[in-house]
CSV table of C-alpha atoms and ligand atoms in Angstrom, one decimal:
chain,number,residue,atom,x,y,z
F,1,UNK,CA,-0.1,0.2,0.1
F,2,UNK,CA,1.3,3.4,-0.8
F,3,UNK,CA,1.3,5.8,2.2
F,4,UNK,CA,1.0,9.8,1.5
F,5,UNK,CA,0.5,12.5,4.1
F,6,UNK,CA,1.2,16.1,3.9
F,7,UNK,CA,2.3,18.5,7.2
F,8,UNK,CA,3.3,21.9,7.5
F,9,UNK,CA,1.3,25.5,8.0
F,10,UNK,CA,1.0,27.9,4.9
F,11,UNK,CA,3.4,30.7,6.9
F,12,UNK,CA,5.2,28.1,9.0
F,13,UNK,CA,8.9,26.5,7.8
F,14,UNK,CA,7.7,24.7,5.3
F,15,UNK,CA,5.2,22.2,3.7
F,16,UNK,CA,6.0,18.3,3.9
F,17,UNK,CA,5.1,15.5,1.8
F,18,UNK,CA,5.5,11.7,3.2
F,19,UNK,CA,5.3,9.4,1.0
F,20,UNK,CA,5.8,4.9,2.0
F,21,UNK,CA,5.9,2.1,-0.3
F,22,UNK,CA,8.0,3.5,-3.2
F,23,UNK,CA,9.9,0.1,-4.8
F,24,UNK,CA,13.7,0.9,-4.4
F,25,UNK,CA,16.0,1.7,-7.6
F,26,UNK,CA,13.8,4.3,-9.0
F,27,UNK,CA,15.5,7.1,-10.3
F,28,UNK,CA,14.2,10.5,-9.4
F,29,UNK,CA,14.4,13.6,-11.1
F,30,UNK,CA,15.0,16.4,-8.8
F,31,UNK,CA,14.9,18.8,-12.0
F,32,UNK,CA,11.5,17.3,-12.5
F,33,UNK,CA,9.9,17.5,-9.4
F,34,UNK,CA,10.9,21.0,-9.3
F,35,UNK,CA,9.3,22.2,-12.7
F,36,UNK,CA,6.1,20.7,-11.5
F,37,UNK,CA,6.6,23.1,-8.4
F,38,UNK,CA,7.3,25.8,-10.4
F,39,UNK,CA,4.3,25.2,-12.6
F,40,UNK,CA,2.2,24.9,-9.7
F,41,UNK,CA,3.2,29.1,-8.4
F,42,UNK,CA,2.3,30.1,-12.3
F,43,UNK,CA,-0.9,31.2,-13.5
F,44,UNK,CA,-2.8,35.0,-14.2
F,45,UNK,CA,-4.5,35.4,-11.0
F,46,UNK,CA,-2.5,34.6,-8.2
F,47,UNK,CA,-1.5,37.1,-5.5
F,48,UNK,CA,1.3,38.6,-3.6
F,49,UNK,CA,2.8,35.4,-2.0
F,50,UNK,CA,4.0,33.8,-5.2
F,51,UNK,CA,6.4,36.6,-5.6
F,52,UNK,CA,7.8,35.7,-2.2
F,53,UNK,CA,8.0,32.0,-2.5
F,54,UNK,CA,10.8,29.9,-4.7
F,55,UNK,CA,9.4,26.4,-4.4
F,56,UNK,CA,12.1,23.9,-5.0
F,57,UNK,CA,12.2,20.2,-3.6
F,58,UNK,CA,14.2,19.2,-0.6
F,59,UNK,CA,14.6,15.8,0.3
F,60,UNK,CA,15.1,14.8,3.8
F,61,UNK,CA,14.9,10.6,3.2
F,62,UNK,CA,14.4,8.2,0.9
F,63,UNK,CA,16.9,8.7,-1.9
F,64,UNK,CA,20.3,8.3,-2.0
F,65,UNK,CA,22.6,9.4,-5.4
F,66,UNK,CA,19.2,10.0,-7.3
F,67,UNK,CA,17.6,6.4,-6.3
F,68,UNK,CA,15.2,5.4,-4.1
F,69,UNK,CA,16.2,3.5,-0.9
F,70,UNK,CA,12.9,1.5,-0.9
F,71,UNK,CA,13.0,3.3,2.4
F,72,UNK,CA,10.1,5.8,3.6
F,73,UNK,CA,10.5,9.7,2.0
F,74,UNK,CA,10.2,12.5,3.6
F,75,UNK,CA,10.2,15.9,1.0
F,76,UNK,CA,10.2,19.4,1.8
F,77,UNK,CA,9.2,22.6,0.3
F,78,UNK,CA,10.2,25.3,2.5
F,79,UNK,CA,8.5,28.5,3.3
F,80,UNK,CA,10.8,31.8,2.1
F,81,UNK,CA,7.7,34.0,3.7
F,82,UNK,CA,8.7,31.9,7.4
F,83,UNK,CA,11.0,34.8,7.9
F,84,UNK,CA,8.1,37.3,8.0
F,85,UNK,CA,6.5,35.4,10.4
F,86,UNK,CA,8.7,33.6,12.8
F,87,UNK,CA,7.7,36.0,15.5
F,88,UNK,CA,3.5,34.7,14.7
F,89,UNK,CA,4.6,31.3,14.1
F,90,UNK,CA,6.9,29.8,16.7
F,91,UNK,CA,5.8,26.5,17.8
F,92,UNK,CA,6.9,27.5,21.4
F,93,UNK,CA,6.7,31.1,21.6
F,94,UNK,CA,4.6,33.5,19.4
F,95,UNK,CA,3.7,37.6,19.8
F,96,UNK,CA,-0.2,38.7,19.1
F,97,UNK,CA,-0.4,40.9,16.0
F,98,UNK,CA,-1.9,37.9,13.2
F,99,UNK,CA,-5.2,36.6,14.7
F,100,UNK,CA,-8.5,36.5,13.1
F,101,UNK,CA,-11.8,36.4,14.3
F,102,UNK,CA,-14.5,36.8,11.5
F,103,UNK,CA,-14.7,33.8,9.7
F,104,UNK,CA,-14.9,34.0,5.6
F,105,UNK,CA,-17.7,32.5,4.6
F,106,UNK,CA,-16.4,29.5,2.0
F,107,UNK,CA,-13.5,28.8,3.8
F,108,UNK,CA,-12.8,26.3,6.5
F,109,UNK,CA,-12.1,29.3,9.2
F,110,UNK,CA,-15.6,28.7,11.1
F,111,UNK,CA,-16.4,25.1,10.8
F,112,UNK,CA,-12.4,24.3,11.5
F,113,UNK,CA,-12.5,26.7,14.3
F,114,UNK,CA,-16.1,24.9,15.8
F,115,UNK,CA,-14.1,21.2,14.7
F,116,UNK,CA,-10.8,22.0,16.9
F,117,UNK,CA,-12.1,24.3,19.5
F,118,UNK,CA,-9.8,27.4,18.4
F,119,UNK,CA,-11.0,30.5,19.2
F,120,UNK,CA,-8.3,32.3,17.0
F,121,UNK,CA,-9.3,31.2,13.2
F,122,UNK,CA,-5.7,31.5,12.4
F,123,UNK,CA,-4.8,28.2,14.0
F,124,UNK,CA,-7.5,26.5,11.2
F,125,UNK,CA,-6.4,28.7,8.4
F,126,UNK,CA,-2.8,28.1,8.3
F,127,UNK,CA,-3.3,24.5,7.5
F,128,UNK,CA,-6.1,25.2,5.8
F,129,UNK,CA,-4.4,27.3,3.3
F,130,UNK,CA,-3.9,26.1,-0.2
F,131,UNK,CA,-0.2,26.4,0.3
F,132,UNK,CA,-0.7,22.6,1.5
F,133,UNK,CA,-0.8,21.7,-2.2
F,134,UNK,CA,2.8,22.5,-3.0
F,135,UNK,CA,3.4,19.1,-0.5
F,136,UNK,CA,0.9,17.3,-2.9
F,137,UNK,CA,2.6,18.4,-6.1
F,138,UNK,CA,6.0,17.4,-4.6
F,139,UNK,CA,5.0,13.8,-4.3
F,140,UNK,CA,3.0,13.6,-7.3
F,141,UNK,CA,6.3,15.1,-9.2
F,142,UNK,CA,8.6,12.0,-7.4
F,143,UNK,CA,5.5,9.2,-8.6
F,144,UNK,CA,5.3,10.9,-12.2
F,145,UNK,CA,9.0,9.5,-12.4
F,146,UNK,CA,7.5,6.0,-11.3
F,147,UNK,CA,4.5,6.4,-13.9
F,148,UNK,CA,6.9,7.4,-16.2
F,149,UNK,CA,9.0,3.8,-16.2
F,150,UNK,CA,5.9,2.3,-16.5
F,151,UNK,CA,4.9,4.0,-19.7
F,152,UNK,CA,1.8,6.1,-18.1
F,153,UNK,CA,1.9,10.0,-18.4
F,154,UNK,CA,-0.4,12.5,-16.8
F,155,UNK,CA,-1.7,16.0,-18.1
F,156,UNK,CA,-3.7,18.7,-16.7
F,157,UNK,CA,-5.3,21.8,-18.1
F,158,UNK,CA,-7.9,24.6,-17.8
F,159,UNK,CA,-11.2,23.8,-19.3
F,160,UNK,CA,-13.1,27.2,-18.1
F,161,UNK,CA,-12.8,30.3,-16.0
F,162,UNK,CA,-15.8,32.1,-14.7
F,163,UNK,CA,-18.1,32.2,-18.1
F,164,UNK,CA,-14.9,31.4,-20.3
F,165,UNK,CA,-14.9,27.7,-21.5
F,166,UNK,CA,-12.4,25.3,-23.8
F,167,UNK,CA,-13.5,22.4,-25.5
F,168,UNK,CA,-11.0,21.1,-27.4
F,169,UNK,CA,-8.1,19.0,-27.6
F,170,UNK,CA,-4.9,18.8,-25.0
F,171,UNK,CA,-1.4,20.2,-27.0
F,172,UNK,CA,1.4,20.5,-24.4
F,173,UNK,CA,3.2,23.4,-26.2
F,174,UNK,CA,0.0,25.7,-26.2
F,175,UNK,CA,-1.1,24.3,-22.5
F,176,UNK,CA,2.5,26.2,-21.3
F,177,UNK,CA,2.2,29.0,-23.5
F,178,UNK,CA,-0.7,29.9,-21.7
F,179,UNK,CA,-0.9,32.5,-18.9
F,180,UNK,CA,-3.6,30.3,-17.7
F,181,UNK,CA,-3.0,26.8,-18.6
F,182,UNK,CA,-5.5,26.4,-21.1
F,183,UNK,CA,-4.3,24.7,-24.8
F,184,UNK,CA,-6.0,27.7,-26.8
F,185,UNK,CA,-5.1,30.8,-27.0
F,186,UNK,CA,-8.5,32.8,-27.7
F,187,UNK,CA,-10.1,30.7,-24.8
F,188,UNK,CA,-6.6,31.8,-23.0
F,189,UNK,CA,-7.6,35.3,-23.8
F,190,UNK,CA,-11.3,35.2,-22.7
F,191,UNK,CA,-10.1,33.4,-19.0
F,192,UNK,CA,-7.5,36.3,-18.9
F,193,UNK,CA,-10.2,38.8,-19.3
F,194,UNK,CA,-12.9,36.9,-16.8
F,195,UNK,CA,-10.0,37.5,-14.0
F,196,UNK,CA,-9.3,40.9,-14.8
F,197,UNK,CA,-13.0,41.5,-14.8
F,198,UNK,CA,-12.9,39.7,-11.1
F,199,UNK,CA,-10.1,41.5,-9.9
F,200,UNK,CA,-11.3,45.4,-10.9
F,201,UNK,CA,-14.5,44.3,-9.2
F,202,UNK,CA,-12.3,42.9,-5.9
F,203,UNK,CA,-13.9,39.7,-6.1
F,204,UNK,CA,-12.5,35.9,-6.6
F,205,UNK,CA,-13.4,33.5,-9.9
F,206,UNK,CA,-13.7,29.4,-9.9
F,207,UNK,CA,-13.3,27.1,-13.1
F,208,UNK,CA,-12.8,23.5,-14.1
F,209,UNK,CA,-9.8,21.9,-15.0
F,210,UNK,CA,-9.2,18.5,-17.1
F,211,UNK,CA,-7.1,15.6,-16.0
F,212,UNK,CA,-6.1,13.3,-18.7
F,213,UNK,CA,-3.9,9.7,-18.1
F,214,UNK,CA,-2.3,8.4,-21.2
F,215,UNK,CA,-1.0,4.4,-21.0
F,216,UNK,CA,-2.9,3.0,-18.4
F,217,UNK,CA,-3.8,-0.6,-19.1
F,218,UNK,CA,-7.3,-1.8,-19.2
F,219,UNK,CA,-7.5,-4.0,-15.7
F,220,UNK,CA,-6.3,-1.5,-13.2
F,221,UNK,CA,-8.9,-1.1,-10.1
F,222,UNK,CA,-11.7,-3.8,-9.3
F,223,UNK,CA,-15.3,-4.4,-9.5
F,224,UNK,CA,-15.4,-6.7,-6.6
F,225,UNK,CA,-15.1,-4.2,-3.6
F,226,UNK,CA,-16.1,-0.5,-3.4
F,227,UNK,CA,-12.8,0.9,-2.0
F,228,UNK,CA,-10.8,-1.3,-4.8
F,229,UNK,CA,-12.8,0.5,-7.6
F,230,UNK,CA,-10.6,3.1,-10.0
F,231,UNK,CA,-13.4,5.9,-10.0
F,232,UNK,CA,-13.1,5.8,-6.0
F,233,UNK,CA,-9.9,6.0,-5.5
F,234,UNK,CA,-9.6,9.0,-8.3
F,235,UNK,CA,-12.6,10.8,-7.0
F,236,UNK,CA,-11.5,10.8,-3.2
F,237,UNK,CA,-8.2,12.1,-4.6
F,238,UNK,CA,-9.1,14.7,-6.7
F,239,UNK,CA,-12.0,15.8,-4.1
F,240,UNK,CA,-9.7,16.3,-1.6
F,241,UNK,CA,-7.6,19.0,-3.5
F,242,UNK,CA,-9.2,22.3,-1.3
F,243,UNK,CA,-12.0,24.4,-3.1
F,244,UNK,CA,-12.8,21.3,-5.3
F,245,UNK,CA,-16.9,20.7,-5.8
F,246,UNK,CA,-17.1,18.8,-8.6
F,247,UNK,CA,-15.8,15.9,-10.3
F,248,UNK,CA,-16.7,13.9,-13.0
F,249,UNK,CA,-15.4,10.8,-15.2
F,250,UNK,CA,-15.8,11.0,-19.2
F,251,UNK,CA,-19.4,12.3,-20.2
F,252,UNK,CA,-19.9,13.2,-16.2
F,253,UNK,CA,-23.0,14.6,-15.5
F,254,UNK,CA,-23.7,14.6,-19.4
F,255,UNK,CA,-24.4,10.8,-18.6
F,256,UNK,CA,-27.6,11.3,-17.4
F,257,UNK,CA,-29.2,13.4,-20.2
F,258,UNK,CA,-27.9,10.7,-22.9
F,259,UNK,CA,-29.6,7.6,-24.3
F,260,UNK,CA,-27.4,4.6,-23.6
F,261,UNK,CA,-27.5,4.1,-27.3
F,262,UNK,CA,-25.3,7.1,-27.5
F,263,UNK,CA,-23.3,6.8,-24.3
F,264,UNK,CA,-21.9,3.8,-24.2
F,265,UNK,CA,-18.3,3.3,-25.9
F,266,UNK,CA,-19.5,0.1,-29.0
F,267,UNK,CA,-16.5,-2.4,-28.8
F,268,UNK,CA,-14.8,-3.7,-32.2
F,269,UNK,CA,-12.2,-6.2,-32.9
F,270,UNK,CA,-9.3,-6.1,-30.7
F,271,UNK,CA,-11.3,-4.2,-27.6
F,272,UNK,CA,-11.1,-1.3,-30.0
F,273,UNK,CA,-13.5,1.8,-29.3
F,274,UNK,CA,-14.7,4.5,-30.9
F,275,UNK,CA,-15.6,7.0,-28.4
F,276,UNK,CA,-14.3,7.3,-24.5
F,277,UNK,CA,-17.4,8.8,-23.0
F,278,UNK,CA,-16.6,6.1,-20.1
F,279,UNK,CA,-13.5,8.4,-19.8
F,280,UNK,CA,-11.3,4.9,-19.3
F,281,UNK,CA,-13.4,3.4,-16.6
F,282,UNK,CA,-16.1,0.8,-16.9
F,283,UNK,CA,-17.2,-1.2,-13.7
F,284,UNK,CA,-14.9,0.7,-11.6
F,285,UNK,CA,-11.6,-0.3,-13.6
F,286,UNK,CA,-9.7,1.2,-16.1
F,287,UNK,CA,-10.5,-0.5,-19.7
F,288,UNK,CA,-7.2,0.7,-21.9
F,289,UNK,CA,-8.7,4.0,-23.4
F,290,UNK,CA,-7.4,7.2,-21.4
F,291,UNK,CA,-8.8,8.5,-18.1
F,292,UNK,CA,-10.3,11.7,-18.3
F,293,UNK,CA,-11.5,13.4,-15.4
F,294,UNK,CA,-12.5,17.0,-15.1
F,295,UNK,CA,-12.6,19.0,-11.8
F,296,UNK,CA,-15.0,22.0,-10.7
F,297,UNK,CA,-13.1,24.8,-8.3
F,298,UNK,CA,-15.1,27.4,-6.5
F,299,UNK,CA,-14.1,30.9,-6.3
F,300,UNK,CA,-11.1,31.7,-3.5
F,301,UNK,CA,-13.4,33.0,-0.4
F,302,UNK,CA,-10.9,35.6,0.4
F,303,UNK,CA,-12.3,38.9,-0.8
F,304,UNK,CA,-11.5,42.2,-0.6
F,305,UNK,CA,-15.4,43.4,0.0
F,306,UNK,CA,-15.7,41.2,2.9
F,307,UNK,CA,-19.2,38.9,2.4
F,308,UNK,CA,-21.5,38.9,6.0
F,309,UNK,CA,-19.9,37.5,8.9
F,310,UNK,CA,-19.7,37.4,12.3
F,311,UNK,CA,-17.0,38.2,14.9
F,312,UNK,CA,-16.6,34.5,17.2
F,313,UNK,CA,-15.9,36.2,20.4
F,314,UNK,CA,-19.0,38.0,20.3
F,315,UNK,CA,-21.2,36.8,17.6
F,316,UNK,CA,-22.0,39.9,16.4
F,317,UNK,CA,-22.5,40.7,12.7
F,318,UNK,CA,-19.7,42.0,10.8
F,319,UNK,CA,-18.1,42.2,7.6
F,320,UNK,CA,-15.5,39.1,7.4
F,321,UNK,CA,-11.7,40.3,7.3
F,322,UNK,CA,-9.5,40.4,4.0
F,323,UNK,CA,-6.3,38.4,4.1
F,324,UNK,CA,-3.2,39.0,1.2
F,325,UNK,CA,-4.7,36.0,-1.2
F,326,UNK,CA,-5.0,34.8,-4.8
F,327,UNK,CA,-8.0,35.8,-7.1
F,328,UNK,CA,-8.1,32.9,-9.6
F,329,UNK,CA,-5.8,29.5,-8.7
F,330,UNK,CA,-7.6,27.2,-10.9
F,331,UNK,CA,-4.7,27.0,-13.2
F,332,UNK,CA,-2.5,26.2,-9.6
F,333,UNK,CA,-5.0,23.5,-9.2
F,334,UNK,CA,-4.6,22.0,-12.0
F,335,UNK,CA,-1.0,21.1,-11.6
F,336,UNK,CA,-2.4,19.8,-8.1
F,337,UNK,CA,-4.9,17.7,-9.8
F,338,UNK,CA,-2.1,16.2,-12.0
F,339,UNK,CA,-0.1,15.3,-8.9
F,340,UNK,CA,-3.4,13.7,-7.0
F,341,UNK,CA,-4.1,11.8,-10.1
F,342,UNK,CA,-0.6,10.6,-10.3
F,343,UNK,CA,-0.6,9.4,-6.1
F,344,UNK,CA,-3.9,7.7,-7.2
F,345,UNK,CA,-2.7,6.1,-9.9
F,346,UNK,CA,0.3,4.7,-8.5
F,347,UNK,CA,-1.8,4.0,-5.7
F,348,UNK,CA,-3.8,1.6,-7.6
F,349,UNK,CA,-0.5,-0.2,-9.3
F,350,UNK,CA,0.7,-0.5,-5.8
F,351,UNK,CA,-2.0,-2.2,-4.4
F,352,UNK,CA,-2.4,-4.7,-7.4
F,353,UNK,CA,1.5,-5.2,-8.5
F,354,UNK,CA,3.5,-3.5,-5.3
F,355,UNK,CA,7.2,-5.0,-5.5
F,356,UNK,CA,10.4,-4.3,-3.1
F,357,UNK,CA,12.0,-3.3,-6.4
F,358,UNK,CA,11.4,-1.1,-9.6
F,359,UNK,CA,12.7,-4.0,-12.1
F,360,UNK,CA,10.5,-6.5,-10.3
F,361,UNK,CA,7.1,-3.7,-10.7
F,362,UNK,CA,8.1,-3.1,-14.1
F,363,UNK,CA,8.1,-6.7,-15.2
F,364,UNK,CA,4.8,-7.8,-13.6
F,365,UNK,CA,3.1,-4.5,-14.5
F,366,UNK,CA,4.8,-5.3,-18.5
F,367,UNK,CA,3.1,-8.8,-17.6
F,368,UNK,CA,0.1,-7.1,-16.7
F,369,UNK,CA,0.0,-4.9,-20.1
F,370,UNK,CA,0.5,-7.9,-22.3
F,371,UNK,CA,-2.4,-9.8,-20.9
F,372,UNK,CA,-4.7,-6.4,-21.3
F,373,UNK,CA,-4.2,-6.4,-25.3
F,374,UNK,CA,-7.1,-8.7,-26.9
F,375,UNK,CA,-6.4,-10.5,-30.2
A,1,EPS,C1,-4.1,31.2,0.4
A,1,EPS,C2,-3.7,32.6,-0.2
A,1,EPS,C3,-2.5,33.1,0.1
A,1,EPS,C4,-2.3,32.0,-1.3
A,1,EPS,C5,-2.0,30.8,-1.0
A,1,EPS,C6,-3.2,30.2,-0.3
A,1,EPS,O1,-1.2,32.9,0.8
A,1,EPS,P1,-0.5,34.1,1.6
A,1,EPS,O2,-2.0,34.1,2.7
A,1,EPS,O3,0.7,33.7,2.0
A,1,EPS,O4,-0.9,35.5,0.7
A,1,EPS,O5,-1.1,32.4,-1.8
A,1,EPS,O6,-1.1,30.0,-1.5
A,1,EPS,C7,-0.2,29.5,-1.3
A,1,EPS,C8,0.5,30.4,-0.7
A,1,EPS,C9,0.7,28.9,-2.3
A,1,EPS,O7,1.9,28.3,-2.6
A,1,EPS,O8,-0.1,28.0,-3.4
A,1,EPS,C10,-5.1,30.2,1.5
A,1,EPS,O9,-5.8,31.4,2.0
A,1,EPS,O10,-5.5,29.4,1.1
């Protein structure tokens, strides 16, 4: 079983990711992990914090000379901003000045304060910050190296921001040339305009991103038990990204409007399909087509013009407090989405074919791939 956890506060020392269950002998490219971390920091609509941070992975355990040891992996992404927050975030001795008492509607502030019994909302928001996704992306970058060895690639791109939409084909060069990670220049411009309008109005925006997986053979996941289904794993992993409100596989909600004769992907000689409306999963098992998942992100809850709220000390009605924040983080969320998809697919594969060594895993997986191809 692949174990994955993160730790760390937004303005604390750093964000950390813990991975256990990675086979030994896997070559890790630090450059590739740092590239994912850098992409997560980009995207039009980010706030001032991204000018402070220069995220890079620091590997604290589990690899030696660029090769995994088969032992637990601990990754750190240090917070440069910690220098400015030291006296407010020290583990043992803090000074007053950064307390928050007016919960932002849509944020974990209020529900977290009730859950953990905190009066100072900072004790909640420091962990519920989207900064935590840096740990996910570091872990995803690490496991991207594992999927690559097995012939599997994972891509994310933005398909909507506010009212602007994109529904075309993926192209990595065009995505990387876009300020909003959308592989279409005209749609990117529309998305930028949507963000500009929101910024001008002191507002925030959400949107959609799509994650595609290529090279995953049929037969991964299981229909035999609810928690072994590939769609169970993928949707839980994607839904766990902060601010995600919907996860759709293939045609998703449109499936409810389509007839069976139109929706279902007909099977031809050699198991070939003419369409991929199922998004690559049937009966909780991969069917050999690309995995296609679309996620919807809600607008960021930190608004310049604070929404109606209360002061949790007195219960008096006041406006929610503003904190420095982003206006739109859908492009960044698409990189977190890639990472969570990578971790979900790696976990599904390691559930079935987990081995102590990467060569043994590759051998077992290649055997599976051979068996999955119909003649
Ligand atoms: C966030 C608020 C902003 C974002 C942050 C998430 O940070 P700050 O409060 O320091 O300005 O920039 O995202 C990141 C720091 C990041 O690396 O993604 C929030 O409240 O969730």
